[in-house]
Coordinates of C-alpha atoms in Angstrom, one line a residue:
Chain Q
M1 CA -35.4 -2.8 5.8
S2 CA -33.9 -3.3 8.3
I3 CA -31.1 -7.1 7.9
Y4 CA -30.4 -8.4 10.9
Q5 CA -27.2 -10.4 11.8
E6 CA -28.4 -12.9 14.8
K7 CA -26.7 -16.3 16.3
S8 CA -29.0 -19.2 15.6
E9 CA -29.0 -22.5 16.5
V10 CA -29.6 -25.4 14.4
L11 CA -32.6 -27.8 15.6
Q12 CA -31.3 -30.3 13.0
N13 CA -29.2 -31.1 10.0
I14 CA -30.0 -34.6 8.0
H15 CA -28.0 -36.1 5.2
I16 CA -30.8 -36.4 2.6
N17 CA -28.9 -37.9 -0.8
S18 CA -25.7 -37.5 -2.0
N19 CA -24.9 -34.5 -1.2
Y20 CA -27.8 -33.1 -0.3
Y21 CA -28.8 -31.7 3.0
L22 CA -31.6 -30.3 5.0
M23 CA -30.6 -27.8 8.3
T24 CA -33.3 -26.9 10.5
I25 CA -32.0 -23.1 12.2
S26 CA -33.4 -21.1 15.1
S27 CA -34.1 -17.5 13.2
E28 CA -35.9 -14.9 16.1
K29 CA -35.7 -12.1 13.7
I30 CA -34.9 -13.1 9.8
V31 CA -37.8 -15.3 10.1
Q32 CA -40.6 -12.6 10.6
E33 CA -39.8 -10.9 7.7
I34 CA -37.6 -12.8 5.5
L35 CA -40.3 -12.9 1.8
P36 CA -39.4 -15.0 -1.5
G37 CA -36.9 -14.1 -4.0
Q38 CA -35.1 -13.3 -0.4
F39 CA -31.8 -15.3 1.1
I40 CA -30.0 -15.8 4.4
N41 CA -25.8 -15.7 5.0
I42 CA -25.4 -17.6 7.1
K43 CA -21.6 -17.7 8.9
V44 CA -20.8 -21.6 9.4
V45 CA -18.4 -21.4 12.0
N46 CA -17.4 -18.9 14.4
S47 CA -13.1 -18.3 12.9
F48 CA -11.4 -17.0 10.3
D49 CA -11.2 -19.4 8.1
P50 CA -13.7 -20.5 5.8
L51 CA -13.8 -16.3 6.0
L52 CA -16.9 -15.4 4.2
K53 CA -20.4 -15.8 5.1
R54 CA -22.4 -18.4 2.7
P55 CA -26.1 -17.8 0.8
F56 CA -29.0 -19.4 0.6
S57 CA -31.6 -19.3 0.3
P58 CA -34.8 -20.0 2.5
F59 CA -36.4 -23.4 1.2
L60 CA -39.2 -23.4 3.5
L61 CA -39.6 -21.4 7.2
N62 CA -41.7 -21.4 10.2
K63 CA -42.8 -18.0 11.8
K64 CA -44.9 -19.8 14.3
E65 CA -42.2 -21.4 15.2
N66 CA -39.2 -19.2 14.6
T67 CA -36.6 -22.2 12.7
I68 CA -35.7 -21.4 8.7
D69 CA -35.1 -24.9 7.2
I70 CA -32.4 -24.3 3.7
F71 CA -32.0 -27.0 1.4
Y72 CA -28.0 -26.9 1.0
K73 CA -25.5 -28.9 -1.5
V74 CA -22.5 -29.7 -0.4
V75 CA -19.5 -28.3 -2.9
G76 CA -16.8 -26.7 -0.8
K77 CA -15.1 -26.0 2.4
G78 CA -17.8 -24.1 4.2
T79 CA -20.7 -26.2 3.0
N80 CA -18.9 -29.0 4.0
I81 CA -17.9 -27.7 7.4
M82 CA -21.9 -27.1 7.0
S83 CA -22.2 -31.0 6.5
S84 CA -21.2 -31.9 9.7
L85 CA -22.9 -29.3 12.4
K86 CA -24.9 -30.7 14.9
R87 CA -27.7 -29.8 16.4
G88 CA -27.8 -27.3 19.4
D89 CA -24.6 -25.6 17.7
I90 CA -24.1 -21.9 17.2
V91 CA -24.2 -20.4 13.1
T92 CA -24.2 -16.7 13.1
L93 CA -27.5 -15.4 10.6
A94 CA -27.5 -12.4 8.9
G95 CA -29.9 -11.2 6.4
P96 CA -32.7 -10.8 4.9
H97 CA -31.1 -9.8 1.9
G98 CA -31.6 -9.4 -1.3
N99 CA -34.6 -8.3 -3.5
R100 CA -38.4 -10.4 -3.6
F101 CA -39.9 -11.9 -6.9
T102 CA -42.8 -9.8 -7.5
I103 CA -45.9 -11.5 -6.9
D104 CA -48.7 -9.4 -8.3
K105 CA -52.0 -9.6 -6.4
D106 CA -54.6 -11.2 -9.0
L107 CA -52.0 -14.3 -9.4
N108 CA -53.7 -17.6 -10.4
K109 CA -51.6 -19.6 -11.7
V110 CA -48.2 -20.1 -11.4
A111 CA -45.1 -22.3 -13.1
V112 CA -42.4 -22.8 -10.9
V113 CA -39.2 -24.0 -13.6
G114 CA -36.5 -24.5 -11.0
R115 CA -33.0 -27.8 -11.1
G116 CA -31.7 -29.1 -8.1
V117 CA -31.3 -27.0 -5.6
G118 CA -31.6 -24.8 -7.4
I119 CA -34.9 -25.6 -6.4
A120 CA -35.0 -24.2 -3.0
P121 CA -35.8 -21.1 -3.9
L122 CA -38.7 -21.6 -5.5
V123 CA -40.7 -24.3 -2.8
F124 CA -40.4 -21.2 -0.6
L125 CA -41.9 -19.3 -2.9
S126 CA -44.4 -22.1 -3.7
Q127 CA -44.8 -22.1 0.4
F128 CA -45.9 -18.5 -0.2
L129 CA -48.0 -18.9 -2.8
H130 CA -49.9 -21.8 -1.7
E131 CA -51.0 -20.0 1.5
K132 CA -52.7 -17.5 -0.8
G133 CA -54.1 -20.0 -3.0
V134 CA -51.9 -19.2 -6.2
E135 CA -52.0 -22.5 -8.8
I136 CA -48.9 -23.7 -9.4
Y137 CA -47.5 -26.1 -11.8
A138 CA -43.9 -27.6 -11.2
F139 CA -41.2 -28.4 -13.2
L140 CA -38.6 -30.2 -11.8
S141 CA -35.0 -30.9 -13.6
V142 CA -33.6 -33.5 -11.5
N143 CA -30.6 -36.3 -12.8
N144 CA -32.8 -39.5 -10.3
P145 CA -36.3 -39.8 -11.1
Q146 CA -35.6 -41.7 -7.1
F147 CA -35.3 -38.3 -5.5
I148 CA -36.7 -34.7 -6.9
V149 CA -35.5 -31.8 -4.3
G150 CA -39.3 -30.2 -3.3
K151 CA -41.5 -33.0 -4.1
K152 CA -42.4 -33.9 -0.9
E153 CA -43.4 -30.6 -0.5
F154 CA -45.0 -29.1 -3.6
E155 CA -47.4 -32.4 -3.5
R156 CA -48.6 -31.1 -0.5
F157 CA -49.2 -27.4 -1.6
G158 CA -51.4 -28.8 -4.4
A159 CA -48.6 -28.1 -7.3
H160 CA -49.4 -30.0 -10.5
I161 CA -45.4 -31.9 -11.0
Y162 CA -43.6 -32.2 -13.5
Y163 CA -40.5 -33.4 -13.6
S164 CA -37.9 -34.7 -16.1
T165 CA -34.2 -36.7 -16.0
S166 CA -31.9 -36.0 -18.8
N167 CA -32.8 -38.7 -20.8
N168 CA -36.6 -38.2 -21.5
E169 CA -38.3 -35.4 -21.8
L170 CA -37.4 -31.7 -21.3
V171 CA -38.8 -29.4 -18.7
T172 CA -39.4 -27.0 -20.7
D173 CA -40.4 -28.8 -23.5
R174 CA -43.8 -30.0 -21.1
L175 CA -44.3 -26.1 -20.5
W176 CA -44.2 -24.9 -23.5
N177 CA -47.4 -27.2 -24.3
L178 CA -49.1 -26.2 -21.1
L179 CA -48.7 -23.0 -22.7
K180 CA -50.0 -23.9 -25.6
E181 CA -53.0 -26.3 -23.9
D182 CA -53.8 -22.6 -23.0
V183 CA -53.1 -23.0 -19.4
K184 CA -53.2 -19.5 -18.3
I185 CA -50.1 -19.7 -17.3
D186 CA -50.1 -15.7 -15.3
A187 CA -46.0 -16.0 -13.8
I188 CA -42.7 -17.9 -14.3
Y189 CA -40.3 -18.1 -11.6
T190 CA -37.0 -20.3 -12.1
C191 CA -33.4 -21.3 -10.1
G192 CA -30.9 -23.7 -10.8
S193 CA -30.1 -23.7 -15.0
R194 CA -29.1 -21.3 -18.4
R195 CA -30.7 -23.1 -20.6
L196 CA -33.7 -23.4 -18.0
R197 CA -33.9 -19.1 -17.6
R198 CA -32.7 -19.1 -21.3
E199 CA -36.1 -21.3 -22.4
I200 CA -37.8 -19.5 -20.3
S201 CA -37.6 -15.7 -21.9
K202 CA -37.7 -16.9 -25.2
M203 CA -41.5 -18.4 -23.1
S204 CA -41.7 -15.1 -22.5
E205 CA -41.2 -13.1 -25.3
E206 CA -43.8 -15.1 -26.6
Y207 CA -47.0 -14.8 -24.1
G208 CA -46.4 -12.0 -22.7
I209 CA -46.3 -14.1 -19.5
L210 CA -43.5 -11.7 -16.8
S211 CA -41.5 -14.8 -15.8
E212 CA -38.0 -13.9 -13.1
V213 CA -35.2 -16.1 -11.8
S214 CA -33.0 -16.1 -8.6
L215 CA -29.4 -15.7 -9.9
E216 CA -26.2 -17.4 -7.6
A217 CA -23.6 -15.1 -7.0
V218 CA -20.0 -15.7 -5.0
M219 CA -20.2 -12.2 -2.4
A220 CA -18.5 -11.2 0.3
C221 CA -21.2 -8.7 1.6
G222 CA -24.4 -9.1 0.8
I223 CA -25.1 -6.2 1.1
G224 CA -24.2 -4.8 -1.6
V225 CA -20.8 -3.1 -0.8
C226 CA -17.7 -4.9 -2.1
M227 CA -19.5 -5.4 -6.0
G228 CA -18.4 -9.1 -6.5
C229 CA -21.1 -10.2 -7.0
T230 CA -22.1 -9.0 -10.1
V231 CA -23.9 -9.9 -13.4
K232 CA -24.4 -7.7 -16.7
I233 CA -27.8 -7.1 -16.6
G234 CA -30.2 -5.8 -20.3
T235 CA -29.3 -5.4 -23.4
N236 CA -26.0 -6.4 -25.3
S237 CA -25.6 -2.6 -26.4
H238 CA -27.2 -1.8 -23.0
W239 CA -25.7 -3.6 -20.1
R240 CA -24.9 -1.9 -17.0
Y241 CA -23.6 -4.5 -14.1
K242 CA -25.7 -5.0 -11.3
R243 CA -25.2 -6.6 -7.8
V244 CA -26.8 -10.4 -7.1
C245 CA -27.1 -9.7 -3.3
V246 CA -29.7 -6.1 -3.2
D247 CA -30.2 -5.4 -6.8
G248 CA -30.7 -8.7 -7.3
P249 CA -31.0 -11.9 -6.6
I250 CA -34.8 -11.8 -8.7
F251 CA -33.7 -10.5 -12.4
K252 CA -36.2 -10.2 -15.6
T253 CA -35.7 -14.0 -17.0
G254 CA -34.5 -11.7 -20.9
E255 CA -33.0 -8.9 -19.1
V256 CA -29.7 -11.6 -17.5
I257 CA -26.8 -11.2 -20.0
D258 CA -24.7 -14.3 -19.9
E259 CA -20.7 -13.2 -19.7
Chain I
M1 CA -20.0 4.3 29.7
S2 CA -16.3 5.7 30.3
D3 CA -14.8 8.7 29.9
V4 CA -12.1 7.8 27.6
D5 CA -11.1 10.3 24.9
L6 CA -11.5 8.0 21.6
S7 CA -10.1 11.4 19.6
V8 CA -7.9 11.9 16.8
Y9 CA -7.2 14.0 14.7
I10 CA -5.5 15.1 10.8
K11 CA -4.3 17.8 11.3
E12 CA -7.8 19.9 12.6
I13 CA -10.1 17.5 11.8
K14 CA -11.8 15.5 14.4
F15 CA -12.5 11.9 14.5
P16 CA -14.9 11.0 17.4
N17 CA -12.3 7.7 16.6
P18 CA -10.0 6.3 15.7
V19 CA -12.2 3.6 13.2
L20 CA -13.3 3.6 9.9
P21 CA -14.1 1.2 7.0
A22 CA -11.7 0.8 4.2
S23 CA -12.8 2.4 1.0
G24 CA -14.1 -0.2 -1.2
T25 CA -15.7 -2.4 1.9
F26 CA -18.0 -0.2 3.1
G27 CA -20.0 1.9 -0.7
F28 CA -21.2 5.3 0.2
G29 CA -22.6 4.3 3.4
E30 CA -25.7 4.3 2.5
E31 CA -26.3 0.4 2.4
F32 CA -24.8 -0.2 7.1
S33 CA -27.0 2.9 7.5
D34 CA -29.7 0.3 7.7
I35 CA -27.5 -1.9 9.5
Y36 CA -26.6 0.5 12.5
D37 CA -26.2 4.4 13.2
L38 CA -23.6 6.0 10.9
N39 CA -22.8 8.3 13.0
I40 CA -21.3 5.6 16.5
L41 CA -18.0 5.3 13.5
G42 CA -14.8 7.7 13.2
G43 CA -15.3 8.9 9.9
I44 CA -16.3 8.0 6.6
V45 CA -14.8 6.6 3.8
T46 CA -16.0 5.1 0.6
K47 CA -15.5 3.3 -2.4
S48 CA -13.4 5.1 -4.5
L49 CA -14.9 8.0 -6.6
R50 CA -13.8 8.1 -10.4
L51 CA -14.4 11.7 -12.7
N52 CA -16.4 8.8 -15.2
Y53 CA -18.7 5.5 -15.4
H54 CA -16.4 3.1 -15.2
P55 CA -18.2 -1.0 -15.4
G56 CA -15.3 -2.6 -12.9
N57 CA -13.6 -5.9 -13.8
P58 CA -16.2 -9.4 -15.4
Q59 CA -16.6 -11.9 -12.9
P60 CA -14.8 -13.0 -11.4
R61 CA -14.3 -10.8 -9.2
L62 CA -13.6 -12.9 -5.6
Y63 CA -12.7 -15.7 -4.4
E64 CA -11.5 -16.5 -1.5
V65 CA -8.3 -17.9 0.7
P66 CA -8.0 -19.4 4.3
C67 CA -8.6 -16.0 5.9
G68 CA -8.7 -14.3 3.6
L69 CA -10.0 -12.7 0.5
L70 CA -8.5 -12.6 -3.0
N71 CA -10.0 -9.7 -5.1
S72 CA -11.2 -8.1 -8.7
I73 CA -13.1 -5.4 -9.2
G74 CA -11.3 -2.9 -10.5
I75 CA -13.0 0.4 -9.0
P76 CA -16.1 0.5 -10.3
S77 CA -18.1 4.7 -10.1
E78 CA -20.5 5.7 -11.0
G79 CA -19.0 9.3 -12.0
Y80 CA -18.6 12.3 -10.1
E81 CA -22.4 14.1 -11.4
Y82 CA -23.9 10.5 -9.5
F83 CA -21.6 11.3 -6.6
K84 CA -22.8 14.1 -6.5
D85 CA -26.3 14.6 -7.0
H86 CA -26.9 10.4 -4.9
Y87 CA -24.2 10.3 -2.5
L88 CA -23.4 13.3 -1.2
P89 CA -26.4 15.1 0.0
F90 CA -26.8 11.5 2.8
L91 CA -22.9 11.9 3.4
N92 CA -24.1 15.3 4.1
K93 CA -26.6 14.2 6.5
L94 CA -23.5 11.9 9.0
S95 CA -22.2 13.6 11.8
I96 CA -18.9 12.3 11.4
P97 CA -15.7 13.6 9.2
K98 CA -16.5 12.7 5.6
V99 CA -12.8 10.8 3.4
I100 CA -13.6 10.5 0.2
S101 CA -12.4 8.1 -2.3
I102 CA -9.9 9.2 -5.7
A103 CA -9.1 7.1 -8.2
G104 CA -7.8 8.2 -11.8
N105 CA -6.5 6.7 -14.7
T106 CA -4.2 9.6 -16.0
I107 CA -3.0 13.2 -13.7
G108 CA -6.0 14.9 -15.6
E109 CA -8.7 12.9 -14.1
Y110 CA -7.8 13.2 -10.9
I111 CA -7.5 16.9 -10.8
E112 CA -10.7 17.6 -12.9
L113 CA -12.2 15.1 -10.1
I114 CA -10.8 17.4 -7.4
K115 CA -11.9 21.0 -8.9
Y116 CA -15.5 19.1 -8.8
L117 CA -14.4 17.6 -5.1
N118 CA -13.6 21.5 -4.1
K119 CA -17.0 23.4 -5.2
D120 CA -19.2 20.6 -2.9
T121 CA -19.8 21.1 0.6
G122 CA -18.7 18.7 3.6
I123 CA -16.3 16.8 2.3
D124 CA -13.2 16.7 5.3
I125 CA -10.0 14.8 3.7
V126 CA -9.8 13.6 0.5
E127 CA -7.5 9.9 0.1
L128 CA -5.9 9.6 -2.5
N129 CA -5.8 5.3 -4.9
V130 CA -2.5 6.0 -6.6
S131 CA -2.7 2.5 -6.7
C132 CA -4.7 2.5 -10.1
P133 CA -3.0 1.4 -13.5
N134 CA -1.6 4.4 -15.2
L135 CA -2.6 4.2 -18.5
E136 CA 0.0 7.5 -19.5
E137 CA 2.7 5.0 -17.8
Q138 CA 1.5 1.4 -19.7
G139 CA -1.1 0.7 -16.8
R140 CA 1.7 0.7 -14.1
T141 CA 0.9 2.0 -11.1
F142 CA 0.7 5.1 -9.9
D143 CA 3.1 5.0 -6.4
S144 CA 4.7 2.0 -8.4
D145 CA 7.7 4.5 -10.1
K146 CA 8.9 7.4 -8.0
D147 CA 8.7 9.8 -10.6
A148 CA 4.9 9.3 -11.1
L149 CA 4.2 9.3 -7.6
T150 CA 5.5 12.9 -7.3
K151 CA 3.7 13.4 -9.8
V152 CA 0.5 12.4 -8.5
V153 CA 0.3 14.1 -4.9
K154 CA 2.8 16.8 -5.7
E155 CA -0.7 18.1 -8.4
V156 CA -3.4 16.9 -5.9
L157 CA -1.9 18.4 -3.2
A158 CA -1.5 22.0 -5.2
S159 CA -5.3 21.4 -5.9
S160 CA -7.0 20.2 -3.1
K161 CA -8.4 22.5 -0.3
Y162 CA -9.1 19.2 1.1
P163 CA -6.1 17.2 3.6
V164 CA -5.1 14.7 2.0
I165 CA -4.1 10.8 2.9
V166 CA -2.2 8.8 0.7
K167 CA -3.1 5.4 0.8
L168 CA 0.3 3.3 -0.9
S169 CA 0.1 0.5 -1.8
P170 CA 2.5 -2.8 -0.8
N171 CA 3.2 -4.2 -3.9
V172 CA 6.4 -1.9 -4.8
D173 CA 10.4 -2.0 -3.2
S174 CA 10.0 -0.4 -0.4
I175 CA 6.3 1.0 0.5
L176 CA 8.9 3.4 3.5
A177 CA 10.8 5.2 0.8
N178 CA 7.0 6.1 -0.4
A179 CA 5.9 6.8 2.7
K180 CA 8.5 9.2 3.3
L181 CA 7.7 10.3 -0.1
V182 CA 4.3 11.9 -0.1
E183 CA 5.8 13.2 3.4
R184 CA 7.7 15.3 2.2
L185 CA 5.4 16.1 -0.7
G186 CA 3.4 17.4 2.1
A187 CA 1.1 14.9 2.4
D188 CA -1.2 14.6 5.6
G189 CA -1.4 11.6 6.2
V190 CA -0.9 8.0 4.6
V191 CA -2.8 4.6 4.6
I192 CA -0.4 1.5 5.2
A193 CA -1.8 -0.7 3.2
N194 CA -3.8 -1.8 0.4
T195 CA -4.4 -4.9 -0.6
L196 CA -1.2 -7.6 -1.2
L197 CA -1.4 -9.0 -4.9
G198 CA -1.5 -12.2 -5.2
M199 CA -3.4 -14.9 -6.4
A200 CA -5.6 -18.5 -7.3
I201 CA -5.0 -21.1 -10.4
D202 CA -8.3 -23.2 -11.1
I203 CA -6.6 -26.6 -11.0
N204 CA -9.7 -27.8 -13.4
K205 CA -8.8 -25.1 -16.4
R206 CA -5.4 -25.3 -15.8
R207 CA -5.5 -21.1 -15.5
P208 CA -5.0 -18.7 -13.0
V209 CA -8.8 -17.5 -11.2
F210 CA -8.7 -14.1 -12.7
K211 CA -7.8 -12.6 -16.0
N212 CA -5.7 -10.1 -14.5
I213 CA -4.3 -12.3 -13.3
F214 CA -3.2 -10.9 -9.8
A215 CA -5.8 -9.6 -7.0
G216 CA -5.5 -8.0 -4.2
L217 CA -5.1 -10.0 -1.1
S218 CA -6.9 -8.3 2.3
G219 CA -8.4 -10.2 5.5
P220 CA -7.0 -10.9 9.0
C221 CA -4.0 -13.4 6.5
V222 CA -2.6 -9.8 5.5
K223 CA -2.8 -8.4 9.5
A224 CA 0.3 -9.0 11.0
Q225 CA 2.3 -8.4 7.3
I226 CA 0.4 -5.2 8.0
L227 CA 1.1 -4.4 11.3
R228 CA 5.0 -5.0 10.8
L229 CA 5.0 -2.8 7.5
V230 CA 3.0 -0.1 9.9
W231 CA 5.6 -0.8 12.0
E232 CA 8.8 0.3 9.9
V233 CA 6.8 3.1 8.1
A234 CA 5.7 4.4 12.2
E235 CA 9.7 5.0 12.4
E236 CA 10.3 7.3 10.3
V237 CA 7.2 9.0 8.8
K238 CA 5.5 12.3 11.4
I239 CA 2.0 12.5 10.0
P240 CA -0.7 10.9 10.7
I241 CA -0.8 7.1 9.7
I242 CA -4.4 4.9 9.1
A243 CA -3.7 1.2 9.1
S244 CA -5.0 -1.1 7.2
G245 CA -4.7 -5.2 6.9
G246 CA -6.8 -7.2 8.4
I247 CA -8.0 -5.6 11.8
S248 CA -11.2 -7.4 12.3
T249 CA -11.3 -8.1 16.1
F250 CA -10.4 -4.9 18.9
E251 CA -7.3 -7.4 19.7
D252 CA -6.1 -6.4 15.8
A253 CA -6.2 -2.9 16.5
V254 CA -4.8 -2.4 19.4
E255 CA -2.6 -3.8 18.2
F256 CA -2.3 -1.3 14.9
L257 CA -2.4 1.9 17.5
L258 CA 0.6 0.3 19.7
A259 CA 2.5 -0.1 16.8
G260 CA 2.3 3.8 15.8
A261 CA -1.0 4.2 14.1
T262 CA -2.9 6.9 14.6
L263 CA -6.5 5.9 12.7
L264 CA -7.5 2.2 11.7
Q265 CA -9.6 1.2 8.7
V266 CA -11.3 -1.8 8.3
G267 CA -12.2 -3.7 5.2
T268 CA -13.0 -7.1 4.8
A269 CA -14.3 -8.0 8.5
N270 CA -17.8 -5.5 7.8
F271 CA -17.8 -8.8 5.4
F272 CA -18.0 -11.0 7.7
N273 CA -19.3 -9.7 10.6
L274 CA -21.7 -6.7 9.7
Y275 CA -21.4 -5.5 13.6
A276 CA -17.4 -5.4 12.8
M277 CA -16.7 -1.5 13.7
P278 CA -19.1 -0.9 16.4
E279 CA -17.4 -4.4 18.1
I280 CA -14.2 -3.2 17.3
I281 CA -14.6 0.6 18.8
D282 CA -16.3 -0.7 21.9
G283 CA -13.9 -3.1 22.4
I284 CA -11.5 -0.7 22.3
R285 CA -13.2 1.8 24.8
E286 CA -12.7 -0.9 27.1
Y287 CA -9.6 -2.9 26.6
L288 CA -8.0 1.4 27.4
D289 CA -10.8 2.1 30.4
K290 CA -9.9 -1.6 32.0
N291 CA -5.6 -0.5 31.7
N292 CA -6.9 2.6 33.0
V293 CA -5.9 4.5 30.0
S294 CA -7.6 7.9 29.7
D295 CA -6.8 9.3 26.4
I296 CA -6.5 6.9 22.8
K297 CA -3.6 9.1 21.8
Q298 CA -1.3 7.9 24.9
I299 CA -1.3 4.4 23.3
V300 CA 0.0 5.1 20.4
G301 CA 3.0 4.3 19.0
L302 CA 3.9 3.0 22.4
A303 CA 5.5 -0.5 21.8
R304 CA 7.6 1.4 20.7
K305 CA 9.0 2.7 23.4
E306 CA 10.7 1.2 26.3
K307 CA 9.2 2.2 29.4
M308 CA 5.7 0.6 29.5
L309 CA 2.6 1.8 30.9

């Protein structure tokens, strides 16, 4: 599969809430080829500082309009500059990068379990699955119930939405209950929290359900040459460093080893 | 297309143009072959190959600084057997010169690796990475000590059927002294230079960011320093100089040529601009064309000569 580097125009950049933003950018080729799980790398400004591109999952795609929505959180220099971009500004995109979520043909019901900005790749995945008629159970872990990332989008996909804040029941408890109620979930996808990933790995083992996690990492190249974004994959006795950018960002929840 | 001659040589090996990737920023080429045709490059320089599998360092491995990048990757390698089965067949399909970078923690490892490479076909040059910790000398890098450097370069030169270029570290008392030393020993070129040592501190943890404390600094922020080193080495060393240090644009590339470098390695720029090398090659060609220079070799070291072109 090809990787493209293309100029892209900022079409809108909206401050959503606290340090969350939603940016819509144009894309000629990447938008047509990128698949759920994959990411794009954005060089937010044409200068040497910040030097590197920043990796983001699409939040939503619009293939007719050739646009990609990016839901992002301001965490440092790159995203700070990104938040100041205005309509008409030009950025450089590279991608599609990385592997994809495993999507079996006969999926019927899936659970997506995310936290914070980690919900973004799950919205992209759900957009894709909804178009294929898959029933979605969305478990969203948030700090502020007034503001649930992706709520509007999941409603649009007809998803069953469960959310929790740190004060009430954990989303994973709700998913455990759902599984106990014999709701046949075919796959679980997660992003945004170690705790979620570990808990889902247990569910996967107990119920024999495929479960995958989208990992985040600091990266330099995005294409597998710099070896900077490695993560330990395998078992404690038999592991290898894998590159989040090309061997991932999607891994089985049970094979990720915390360093 | 203009008919400017961009070709340069190391011994009898002809590079169609002087622009190569820096080791460790281009893998073994396969990833970039999905992005552009590698045969437009001057050659390829592989990630440093080790004799045996080595996992590399734990996280964190990267830390961005203004106009630069700190890395502590630790030269992970799948080892020679994997290289032979997986990377060499790909490399052999390329028409450009193949420079295989080699790394080791003992002289024995280098020599055994060379012996295997000697049996292979399609390799053109060995780039000797001497900035690895020498486990027989308390982990000091091979080029931090004149005797250790002499020994490893001598033995590799004696074993290798290929021309050998030596990649030198700037983190030594005198890179010029090391360059003169490896020239005297018979090396076929020197790469100036490996990354500069730097560091970063996490102010919340109040600890160094990297487990090894120091890390290699690369990117546009090192260009001026490495240009100065190339200038100094070019004054006294006659074997080809391969410049490596923050080259990100064709203007950077031309500066290094004018300072006396014959070949150029582009490293960190490959990370933030996937088309850095094709753009640099085009830029050099246009620059020469615009200035009516028919052969790139005419501008190598030109800035040090009194007479202007």
